[in-house]
PDB file of C-alpha atoms in Angstrom:
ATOM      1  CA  UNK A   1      56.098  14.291  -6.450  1.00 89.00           C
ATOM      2  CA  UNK A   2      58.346  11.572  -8.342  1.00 97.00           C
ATOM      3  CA  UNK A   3      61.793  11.184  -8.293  1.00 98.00           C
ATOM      4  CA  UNK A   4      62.667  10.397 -11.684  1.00 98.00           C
ATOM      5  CA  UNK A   5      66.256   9.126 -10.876  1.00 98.00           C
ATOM      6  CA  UNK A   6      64.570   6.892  -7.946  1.00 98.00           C
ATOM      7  CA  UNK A   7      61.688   5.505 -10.396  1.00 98.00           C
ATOM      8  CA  UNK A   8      64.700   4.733 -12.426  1.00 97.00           C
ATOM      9  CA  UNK A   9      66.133   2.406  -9.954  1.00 97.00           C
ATOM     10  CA  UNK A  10      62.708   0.797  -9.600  1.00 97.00           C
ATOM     11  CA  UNK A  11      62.445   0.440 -12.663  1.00 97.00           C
ATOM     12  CA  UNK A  12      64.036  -3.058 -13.791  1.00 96.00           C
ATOM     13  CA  UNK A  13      61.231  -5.420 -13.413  1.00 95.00           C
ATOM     14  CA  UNK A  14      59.061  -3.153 -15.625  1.00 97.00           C
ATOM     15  CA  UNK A  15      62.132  -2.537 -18.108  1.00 96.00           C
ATOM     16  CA  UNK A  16      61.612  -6.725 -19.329  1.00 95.00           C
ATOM     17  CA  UNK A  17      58.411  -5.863 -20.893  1.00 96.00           C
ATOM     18  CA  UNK A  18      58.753  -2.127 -21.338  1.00 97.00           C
ATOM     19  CA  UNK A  19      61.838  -1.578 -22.389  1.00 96.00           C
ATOM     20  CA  UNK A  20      64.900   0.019 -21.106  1.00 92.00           C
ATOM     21  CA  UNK A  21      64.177   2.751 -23.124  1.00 95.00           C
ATOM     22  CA  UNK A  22      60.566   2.790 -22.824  1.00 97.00           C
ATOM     23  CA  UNK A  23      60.101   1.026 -25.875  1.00 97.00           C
ATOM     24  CA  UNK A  24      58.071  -1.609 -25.327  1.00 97.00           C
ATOM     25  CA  UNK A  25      59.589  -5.445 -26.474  1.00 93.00           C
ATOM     26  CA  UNK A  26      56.090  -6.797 -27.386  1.00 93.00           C
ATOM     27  CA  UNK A  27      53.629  -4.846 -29.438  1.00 94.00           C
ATOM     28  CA  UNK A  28      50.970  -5.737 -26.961  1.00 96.00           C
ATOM     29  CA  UNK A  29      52.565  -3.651 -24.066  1.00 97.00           C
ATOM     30  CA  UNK A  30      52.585   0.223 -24.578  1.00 98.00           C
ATOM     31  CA  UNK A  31      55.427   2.122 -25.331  1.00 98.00           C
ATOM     32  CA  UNK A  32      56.414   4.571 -21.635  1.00 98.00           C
ATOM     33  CA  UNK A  33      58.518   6.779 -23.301  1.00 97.00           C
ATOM     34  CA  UNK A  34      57.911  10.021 -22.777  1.00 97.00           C
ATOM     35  CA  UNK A  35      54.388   9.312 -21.694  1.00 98.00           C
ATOM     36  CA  UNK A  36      52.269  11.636 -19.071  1.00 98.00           C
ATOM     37  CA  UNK A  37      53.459  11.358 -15.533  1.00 97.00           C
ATOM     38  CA  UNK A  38      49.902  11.985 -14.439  1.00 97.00           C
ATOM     39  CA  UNK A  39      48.595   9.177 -16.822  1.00 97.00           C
ATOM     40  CA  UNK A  40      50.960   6.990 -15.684  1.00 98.00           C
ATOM     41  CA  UNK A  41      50.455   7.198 -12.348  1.00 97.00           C
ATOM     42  CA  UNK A  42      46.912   7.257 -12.813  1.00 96.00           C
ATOM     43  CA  UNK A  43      46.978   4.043 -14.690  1.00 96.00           C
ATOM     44  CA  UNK A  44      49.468   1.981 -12.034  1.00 97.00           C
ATOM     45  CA  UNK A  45      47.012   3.128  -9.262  1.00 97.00           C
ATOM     46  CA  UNK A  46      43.877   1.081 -11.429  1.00 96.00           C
ATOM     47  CA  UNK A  47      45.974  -1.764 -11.530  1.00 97.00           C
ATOM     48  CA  UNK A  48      46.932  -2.250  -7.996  1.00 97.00           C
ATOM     49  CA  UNK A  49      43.617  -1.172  -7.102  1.00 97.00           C
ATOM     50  CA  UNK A  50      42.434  -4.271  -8.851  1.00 96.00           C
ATOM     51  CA  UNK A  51      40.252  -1.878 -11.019  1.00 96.00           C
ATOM     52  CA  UNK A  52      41.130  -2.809 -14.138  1.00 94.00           C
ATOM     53  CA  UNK A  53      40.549  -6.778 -16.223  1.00 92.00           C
ATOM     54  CA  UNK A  54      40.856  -7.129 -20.219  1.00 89.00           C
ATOM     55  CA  UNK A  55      44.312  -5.778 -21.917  1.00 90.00           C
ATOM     56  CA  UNK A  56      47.102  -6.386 -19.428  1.00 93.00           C
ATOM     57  CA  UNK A  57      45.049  -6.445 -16.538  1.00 94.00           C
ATOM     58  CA  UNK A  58      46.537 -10.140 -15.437  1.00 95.00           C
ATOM     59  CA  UNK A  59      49.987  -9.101 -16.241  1.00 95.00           C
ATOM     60  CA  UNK A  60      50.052  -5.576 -14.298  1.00 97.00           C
ATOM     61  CA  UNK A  61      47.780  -5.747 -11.469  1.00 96.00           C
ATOM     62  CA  UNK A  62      50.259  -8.570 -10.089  1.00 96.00           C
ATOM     63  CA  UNK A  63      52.989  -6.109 -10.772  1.00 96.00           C
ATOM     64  CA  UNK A  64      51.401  -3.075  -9.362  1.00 97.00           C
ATOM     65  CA  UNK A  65      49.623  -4.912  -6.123  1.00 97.00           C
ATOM     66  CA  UNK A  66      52.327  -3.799  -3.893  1.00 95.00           C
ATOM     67  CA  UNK A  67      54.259  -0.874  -5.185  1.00 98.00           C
ATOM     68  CA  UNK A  68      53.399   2.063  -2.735  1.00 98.00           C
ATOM     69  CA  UNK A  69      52.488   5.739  -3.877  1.00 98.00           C
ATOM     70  CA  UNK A  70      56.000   6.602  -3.980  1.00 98.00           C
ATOM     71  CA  UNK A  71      57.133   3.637  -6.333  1.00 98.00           C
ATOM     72  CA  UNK A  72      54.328   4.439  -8.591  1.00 98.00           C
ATOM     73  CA  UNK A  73      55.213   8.357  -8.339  1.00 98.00           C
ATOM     74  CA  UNK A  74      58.873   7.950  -8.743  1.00 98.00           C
ATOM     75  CA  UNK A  75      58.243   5.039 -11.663  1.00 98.00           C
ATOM     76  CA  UNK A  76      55.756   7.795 -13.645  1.00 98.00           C
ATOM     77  CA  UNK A  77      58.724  10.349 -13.543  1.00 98.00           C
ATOM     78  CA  UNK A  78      61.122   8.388 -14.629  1.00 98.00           C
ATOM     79  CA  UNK A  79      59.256   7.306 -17.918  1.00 98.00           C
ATOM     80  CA  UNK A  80      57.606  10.519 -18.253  1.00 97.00           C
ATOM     81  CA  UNK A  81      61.457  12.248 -18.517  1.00 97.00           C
ATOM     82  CA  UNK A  82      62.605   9.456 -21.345  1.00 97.00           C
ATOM     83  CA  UNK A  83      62.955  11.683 -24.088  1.00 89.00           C
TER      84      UNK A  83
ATOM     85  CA  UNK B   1      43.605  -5.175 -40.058  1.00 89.00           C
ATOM     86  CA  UNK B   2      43.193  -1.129 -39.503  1.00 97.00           C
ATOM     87  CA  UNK B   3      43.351   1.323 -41.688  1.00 98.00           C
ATOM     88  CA  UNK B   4      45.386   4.657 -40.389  1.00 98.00           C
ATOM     89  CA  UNK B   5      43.661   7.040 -42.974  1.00 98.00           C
ATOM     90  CA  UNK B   6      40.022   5.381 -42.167  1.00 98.00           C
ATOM     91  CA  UNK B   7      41.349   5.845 -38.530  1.00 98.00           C
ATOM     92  CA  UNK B   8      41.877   9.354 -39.131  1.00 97.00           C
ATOM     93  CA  UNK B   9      38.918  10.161 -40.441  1.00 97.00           C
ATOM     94  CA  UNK B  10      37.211   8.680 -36.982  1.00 97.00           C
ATOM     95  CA  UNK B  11      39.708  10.215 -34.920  1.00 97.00           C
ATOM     96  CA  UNK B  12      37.873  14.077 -34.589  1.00 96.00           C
ATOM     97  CA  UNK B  13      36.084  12.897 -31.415  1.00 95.00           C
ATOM     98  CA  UNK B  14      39.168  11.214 -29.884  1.00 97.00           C
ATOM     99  CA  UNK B  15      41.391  14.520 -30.641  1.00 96.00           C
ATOM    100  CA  UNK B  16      39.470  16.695 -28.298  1.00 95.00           C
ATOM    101  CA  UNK B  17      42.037  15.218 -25.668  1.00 96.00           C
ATOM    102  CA  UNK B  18      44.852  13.361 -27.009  1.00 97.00           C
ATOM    103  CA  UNK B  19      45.467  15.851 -29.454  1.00 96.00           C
ATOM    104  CA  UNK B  20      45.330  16.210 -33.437  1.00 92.00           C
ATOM    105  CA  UNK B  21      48.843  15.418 -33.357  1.00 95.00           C
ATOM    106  CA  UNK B  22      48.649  12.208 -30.220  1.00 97.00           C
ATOM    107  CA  UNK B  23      50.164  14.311 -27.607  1.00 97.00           C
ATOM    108  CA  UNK B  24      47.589  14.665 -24.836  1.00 97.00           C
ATOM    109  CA  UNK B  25      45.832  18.477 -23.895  1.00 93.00           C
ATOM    110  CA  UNK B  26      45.623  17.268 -20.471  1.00 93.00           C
ATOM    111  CA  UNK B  27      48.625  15.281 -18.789  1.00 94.00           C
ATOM    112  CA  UNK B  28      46.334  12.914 -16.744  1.00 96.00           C
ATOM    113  CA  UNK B  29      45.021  11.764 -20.413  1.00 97.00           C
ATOM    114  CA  UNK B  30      47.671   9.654 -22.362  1.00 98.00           C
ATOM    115  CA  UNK B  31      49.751  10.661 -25.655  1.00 98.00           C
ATOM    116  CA  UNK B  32      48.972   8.057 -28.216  1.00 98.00           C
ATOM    117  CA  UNK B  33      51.316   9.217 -31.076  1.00 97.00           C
ATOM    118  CA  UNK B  34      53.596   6.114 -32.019  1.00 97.00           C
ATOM    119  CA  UNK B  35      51.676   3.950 -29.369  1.00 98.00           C
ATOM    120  CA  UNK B  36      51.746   0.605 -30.011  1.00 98.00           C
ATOM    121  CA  UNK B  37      48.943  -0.607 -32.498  1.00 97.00           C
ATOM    122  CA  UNK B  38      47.877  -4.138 -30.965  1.00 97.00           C
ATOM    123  CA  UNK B  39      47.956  -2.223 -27.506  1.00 97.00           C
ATOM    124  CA  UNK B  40      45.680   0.358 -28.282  1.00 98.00           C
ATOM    125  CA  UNK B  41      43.295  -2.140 -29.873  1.00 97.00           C
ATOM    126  CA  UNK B  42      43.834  -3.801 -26.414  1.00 96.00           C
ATOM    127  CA  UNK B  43      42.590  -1.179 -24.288  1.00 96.00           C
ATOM    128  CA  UNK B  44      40.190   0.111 -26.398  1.00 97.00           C
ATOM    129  CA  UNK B  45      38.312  -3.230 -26.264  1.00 97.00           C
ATOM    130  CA  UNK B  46      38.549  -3.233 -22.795  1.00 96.00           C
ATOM    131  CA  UNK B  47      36.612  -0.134 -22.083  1.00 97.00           C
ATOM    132  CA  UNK B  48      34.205  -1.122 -24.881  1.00 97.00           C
ATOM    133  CA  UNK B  49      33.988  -4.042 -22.725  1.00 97.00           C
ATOM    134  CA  UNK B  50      33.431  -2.029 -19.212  1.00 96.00           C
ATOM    135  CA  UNK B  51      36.550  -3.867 -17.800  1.00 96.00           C
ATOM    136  CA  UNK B  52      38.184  -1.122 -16.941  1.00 94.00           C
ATOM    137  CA  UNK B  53      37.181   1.362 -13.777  1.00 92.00           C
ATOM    138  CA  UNK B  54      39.341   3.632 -12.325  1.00 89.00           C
ATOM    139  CA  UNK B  55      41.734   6.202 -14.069  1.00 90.00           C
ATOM    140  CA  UNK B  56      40.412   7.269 -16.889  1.00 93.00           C
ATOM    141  CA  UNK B  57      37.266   4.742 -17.364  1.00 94.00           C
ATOM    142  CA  UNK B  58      34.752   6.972 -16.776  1.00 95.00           C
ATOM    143  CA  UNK B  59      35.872   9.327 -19.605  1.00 95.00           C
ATOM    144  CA  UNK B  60      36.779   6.081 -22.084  1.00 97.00           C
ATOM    145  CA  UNK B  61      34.477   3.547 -21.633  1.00 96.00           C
ATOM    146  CA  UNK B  62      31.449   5.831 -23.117  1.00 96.00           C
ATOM    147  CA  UNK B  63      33.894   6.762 -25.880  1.00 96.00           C
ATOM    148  CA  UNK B  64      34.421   3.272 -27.328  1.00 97.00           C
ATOM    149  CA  UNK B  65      30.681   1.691 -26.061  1.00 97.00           C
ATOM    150  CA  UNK B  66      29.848   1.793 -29.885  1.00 95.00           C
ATOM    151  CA  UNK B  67      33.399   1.467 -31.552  1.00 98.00           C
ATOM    152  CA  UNK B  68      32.985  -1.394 -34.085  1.00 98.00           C
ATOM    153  CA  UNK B  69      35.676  -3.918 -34.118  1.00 98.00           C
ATOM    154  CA  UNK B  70      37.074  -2.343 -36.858  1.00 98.00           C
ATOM    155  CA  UNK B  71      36.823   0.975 -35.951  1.00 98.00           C
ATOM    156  CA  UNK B  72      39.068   0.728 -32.987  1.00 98.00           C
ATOM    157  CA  UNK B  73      41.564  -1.415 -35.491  1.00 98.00           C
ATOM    158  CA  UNK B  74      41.494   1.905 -37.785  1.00 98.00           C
ATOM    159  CA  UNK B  75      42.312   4.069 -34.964  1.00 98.00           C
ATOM    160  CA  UNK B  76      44.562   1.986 -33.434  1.00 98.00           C
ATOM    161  CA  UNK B  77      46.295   1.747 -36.920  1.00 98.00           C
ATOM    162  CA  UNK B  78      45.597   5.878 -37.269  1.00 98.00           C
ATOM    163  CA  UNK B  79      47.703   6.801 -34.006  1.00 98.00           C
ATOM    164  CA  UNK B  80      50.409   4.026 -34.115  1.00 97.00           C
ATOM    165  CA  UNK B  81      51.236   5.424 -37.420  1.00 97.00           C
ATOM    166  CA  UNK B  82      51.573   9.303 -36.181  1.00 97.00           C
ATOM    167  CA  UNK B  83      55.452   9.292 -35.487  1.00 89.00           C
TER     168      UNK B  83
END
């Protein structure tokens, strides 16, 4: 499972587009905050796994390529527990 | 530009999972209350498009094969606007 407070520490690259709050900067990124921990790490996994072109695809799959499981668990708590 | 009470209208299908209010039944699918409205459009397109696999694609991409360019603006507009 994620470690929130751990996904929190890897979270600073991500926080430039994404907010530290969650709140996305640019309309064109998604809002985190609060979002589904399973979704989220559901969605990181597509874009390392190169599975995913159109939308953000050329901005996240670079940013995803090599975060392991346990970034991408810990990074889905944390934003999942931004209330 | 969409139209959130067109979007509404369109939005029975899409409910099933993320909700009549945009918080997700299921936690691997994604709450889309507040999302933003340029990303949705973003990622709607892009499973219209089939250039998404992975995650949830196999769910999504027959859900928006015959969303009009203006539908997915109304429903984009529809769920940015739930707050």
């Amino acid at each position: 499972a994620g470690d929130a407070a751990a996904g929190k520490g890897k979270s600073a690259v991500c926080s430039a587009c994404h907010g530290a709050d969650g709140i996305a900067l640019v309309p064109i990124y998604p809002n985190l905050k609060g979002q589904n921990e399973a979704y989220l790490e559901g969605s990181l996994k597509a874009y390392r796994e190169g599975q995913r072109a159109g939308g953000n695809a050329a901005i996240m799959s670079p940013m995803a390529k090599n975060l392991s499981d346990q970034d991408i668990a810990d990074l889905a708590a944390y934003y999942a527990s931004l209330k």
